[in-house]
Amino acid sequence: MLGELTERDRAILALETAWPRHGGAKEEVIRAQLGMSAARYYQLLGRLIDSEAALQYDPMLVRRLRRIRDARSFQRAARTPGFVG
């Protein structure tokens, strides 16, 4: 349900949507626009893209971010000794 997203949640998703159009360091934009550290931003983003509310709000973005996260997770696991994929 859209009502479950906070203003901060929508701002995080908006930043992810707009990021390819911005230059400079993303961490600086995160701090300037959202007033939080990059580490906190990525914690919140990780939880947010797992939420049904975010998926309903911006399905293309959330699915893209999930695919990226899952691919990176698989790549990390593949580098782990003893991994059988």
PDB file of C-alpha atoms in Angstrom:
ATOM      1  CA  MET A   1       0.000   0.000   0.000  1.00  0.00           C
ATOM      2  CA  LEU A   2       1.362   3.403  -0.919  1.00  0.00           C
ATOM      3  CA  GLY A   3       0.525   4.877   2.484  1.00  0.00           C
ATOM      4  CA  GLU A   4       3.171   2.693   4.104  1.00  0.00           C
ATOM      5  CA  LEU A   5       6.027   4.608   2.495  1.00  0.00           C
ATOM      6  CA  THR A   6       7.343   7.539   4.469  1.00  0.00           C
ATOM      7  CA  GLU A   7       8.531  10.772   2.922  1.00  0.00           C
ATOM      8  CA  ARG A   8      12.109   9.561   3.592  1.00  0.00           C
ATOM      9  CA  ASP A   9      11.357   6.270   1.804  1.00  0.00           C
ATOM     10  CA  ARG A  10      10.079   8.130  -1.246  1.00  0.00           C
ATOM     11  CA  ALA A  11      13.125  10.436  -1.152  1.00  0.00           C
ATOM     12  CA  ILE A  12      15.453   7.414  -1.130  1.00  0.00           C
ATOM     13  CA  LEU A  13      13.659   5.876  -4.108  1.00  0.00           C
ATOM     14  CA  ALA A  14      13.696   9.218  -5.923  1.00  0.00           C
ATOM     15  CA  LEU A  15      17.447   9.519  -5.415  1.00  0.00           C
ATOM     16  CA  GLU A  16      17.977   6.035  -6.832  1.00  0.00           C
ATOM     17  CA  THR A  17      15.779   6.889  -9.815  1.00  0.00           C
ATOM     18  CA  ALA A  18      17.589  10.169 -10.498  1.00  0.00           C
ATOM     19  CA  TRP A  19      21.142   9.104  -9.700  1.00  0.00           C
ATOM     20  CA  PRO A  20      22.298   8.269 -13.253  1.00  0.00           C
ATOM     21  CA  ARG A  21      21.562  11.879 -14.204  1.00  0.00           C
ATOM     22  CA  HIS A  22      23.716  13.311 -11.428  1.00  0.00           C
ATOM     23  CA  GLY A  23      27.465  13.795 -11.481  1.00  0.00           C
ATOM     24  CA  GLY A  24      29.792  13.793  -8.502  1.00  0.00           C
ATOM     25  CA  ALA A  25      30.056  11.498  -5.548  1.00  0.00           C
ATOM     26  CA  LYS A  26      26.816   9.797  -4.577  1.00  0.00           C
ATOM     27  CA  GLU A  27      27.789   9.858  -0.899  1.00  0.00           C
ATOM     28  CA  GLU A  28      27.887  13.656  -0.968  1.00  0.00           C
ATOM     29  CA  VAL A  29      24.432  13.824  -2.542  1.00  0.00           C
ATOM     30  CA  ILE A  30      23.067  11.391   0.047  1.00  0.00           C
ATOM     31  CA  ARG A  31      24.376  13.512   2.906  1.00  0.00           C
ATOM     32  CA  ALA A  32      23.273  16.820   1.338  1.00  0.00           C
ATOM     33  CA  GLN A  33      19.790  15.760   0.256  1.00  0.00           C
ATOM     34  CA  LEU A  34      18.857  13.238   2.931  1.00  0.00           C
ATOM     35  CA  GLY A  35      21.060  14.212   5.870  1.00  0.00           C
ATOM     36  CA  MET A  36      22.343  10.708   6.540  1.00  0.00           C
ATOM     37  CA  SER A  37      25.501   8.712   6.060  1.00  0.00           C
ATOM     38  CA  ALA A  38      25.924   6.530   3.003  1.00  0.00           C
ATOM     39  CA  ALA A  39      26.028   3.443   5.239  1.00  0.00           C
ATOM     40  CA  ARG A  40      22.644   4.310   6.762  1.00  0.00           C
ATOM     41  CA  TYR A  41      21.234   5.100   3.322  1.00  0.00           C
ATOM     42  CA  TYR A  42      22.202   1.689   1.959  1.00  0.00           C
ATOM     43  CA  GLN A  43      20.809  -0.066   5.059  1.00  0.00           C
ATOM     44  CA  LEU A  44      17.474   1.664   4.556  1.00  0.00           C
ATOM     45  CA  LEU A  45      17.510   1.099   0.799  1.00  0.00           C
ATOM     46  CA  GLY A  46      18.140  -2.619   1.308  1.00  0.00           C
ATOM     47  CA  ARG A  47      15.130  -2.927   3.607  1.00  0.00           C
ATOM     48  CA  LEU A  48      13.041  -0.683   1.414  1.00  0.00           C
ATOM     49  CA  ILE A  49      13.463  -2.687  -1.784  1.00  0.00           C
ATOM     50  CA  ASP A  50      12.258  -5.773   0.063  1.00  0.00           C
ATOM     51  CA  SER A  51       8.987  -4.068   0.967  1.00  0.00           C
ATOM     52  CA  GLU A  52       5.770  -4.611  -0.925  1.00  0.00           C
ATOM     53  CA  ALA A  53       4.963  -0.893  -0.572  1.00  0.00           C
ATOM     54  CA  ALA A  54       8.125   0.092  -2.454  1.00  0.00           C
ATOM     55  CA  LEU A  55       7.404  -2.502  -5.138  1.00  0.00           C
ATOM     56  CA  GLN A  56       3.930  -1.053  -5.636  1.00  0.00           C
ATOM     57  CA  TYR A  57       5.272   2.511  -5.612  1.00  0.00           C
ATOM     58  CA  ASP A  58       7.959   1.994  -8.281  1.00  0.00           C
ATOM     59  CA  PRO A  59       7.993  -1.597  -9.565  1.00  0.00           C
ATOM     60  CA  MET A  60      10.586  -1.100 -12.320  1.00  0.00           C
ATOM     61  CA  LEU A  61      13.102   0.553  -9.999  1.00  0.00           C
ATOM     62  CA  VAL A  62      12.612  -1.931  -7.178  1.00  0.00           C
ATOM     63  CA  ARG A  63      12.916  -4.938  -9.476  1.00  0.00           C
ATOM     64  CA  ARG A  64      16.077  -3.483 -11.042  1.00  0.00           C
ATOM     65  CA  LEU A  65      17.623  -2.846  -7.621  1.00  0.00           C
ATOM     66  CA  ARG A  66      16.698  -6.368  -6.478  1.00  0.00           C
ATOM     67  CA  ARG A  67      18.339  -7.872  -9.578  1.00  0.00           C
ATOM     68  CA  ILE A  68      21.500  -5.857  -8.970  1.00  0.00           C
ATOM     69  CA  ARG A  69      21.595  -6.847  -5.299  1.00  0.00           C
ATOM     70  CA  ASP A  70      20.990 -10.518  -6.073  1.00  0.00           C
ATOM     71  CA  ALA A  71      23.688 -10.585  -8.768  1.00  0.00           C
ATOM     72  CA  ARG A  72      26.210  -8.997  -6.402  1.00  0.00           C
ATOM     73  CA  SER A  73      25.284 -11.428  -3.662  1.00  0.00           C
ATOM     74  CA  PHE A  74      25.789 -14.351  -6.048  1.00  0.00           C
ATOM     75  CA  GLN A  75      29.155 -12.958  -7.173  1.00  0.00           C
ATOM     76  CA  ARG A  76      30.304 -12.617  -3.544  1.00  0.00           C
ATOM     77  CA  ALA A  77      29.211 -16.165  -2.794  1.00  0.00           C
ATOM     78  CA  ALA A  78      30.984 -17.472  -5.892  1.00  0.00           C
ATOM     79  CA  ARG A  79      34.257 -15.992  -4.618  1.00  0.00           C
ATOM     80  CA  THR A  80      33.853 -17.843  -1.314  1.00  0.00           C
ATOM     81  CA  PRO A  81      36.040 -20.954  -1.049  1.00  0.00           C
ATOM     82  CA  GLY A  82      33.936 -24.096  -1.183  1.00  0.00           C
ATOM     83  CA  PHE A  83      31.000 -22.432  -2.970  1.00  0.00           C
ATOM     84  CA  VAL A  84      29.157 -24.783  -5.290  1.00  0.00           C
ATOM     85  CA  GLY A  85      26.693 -22.913  -7.533  1.00  0.00           C
TER      86      GLY A  85
END
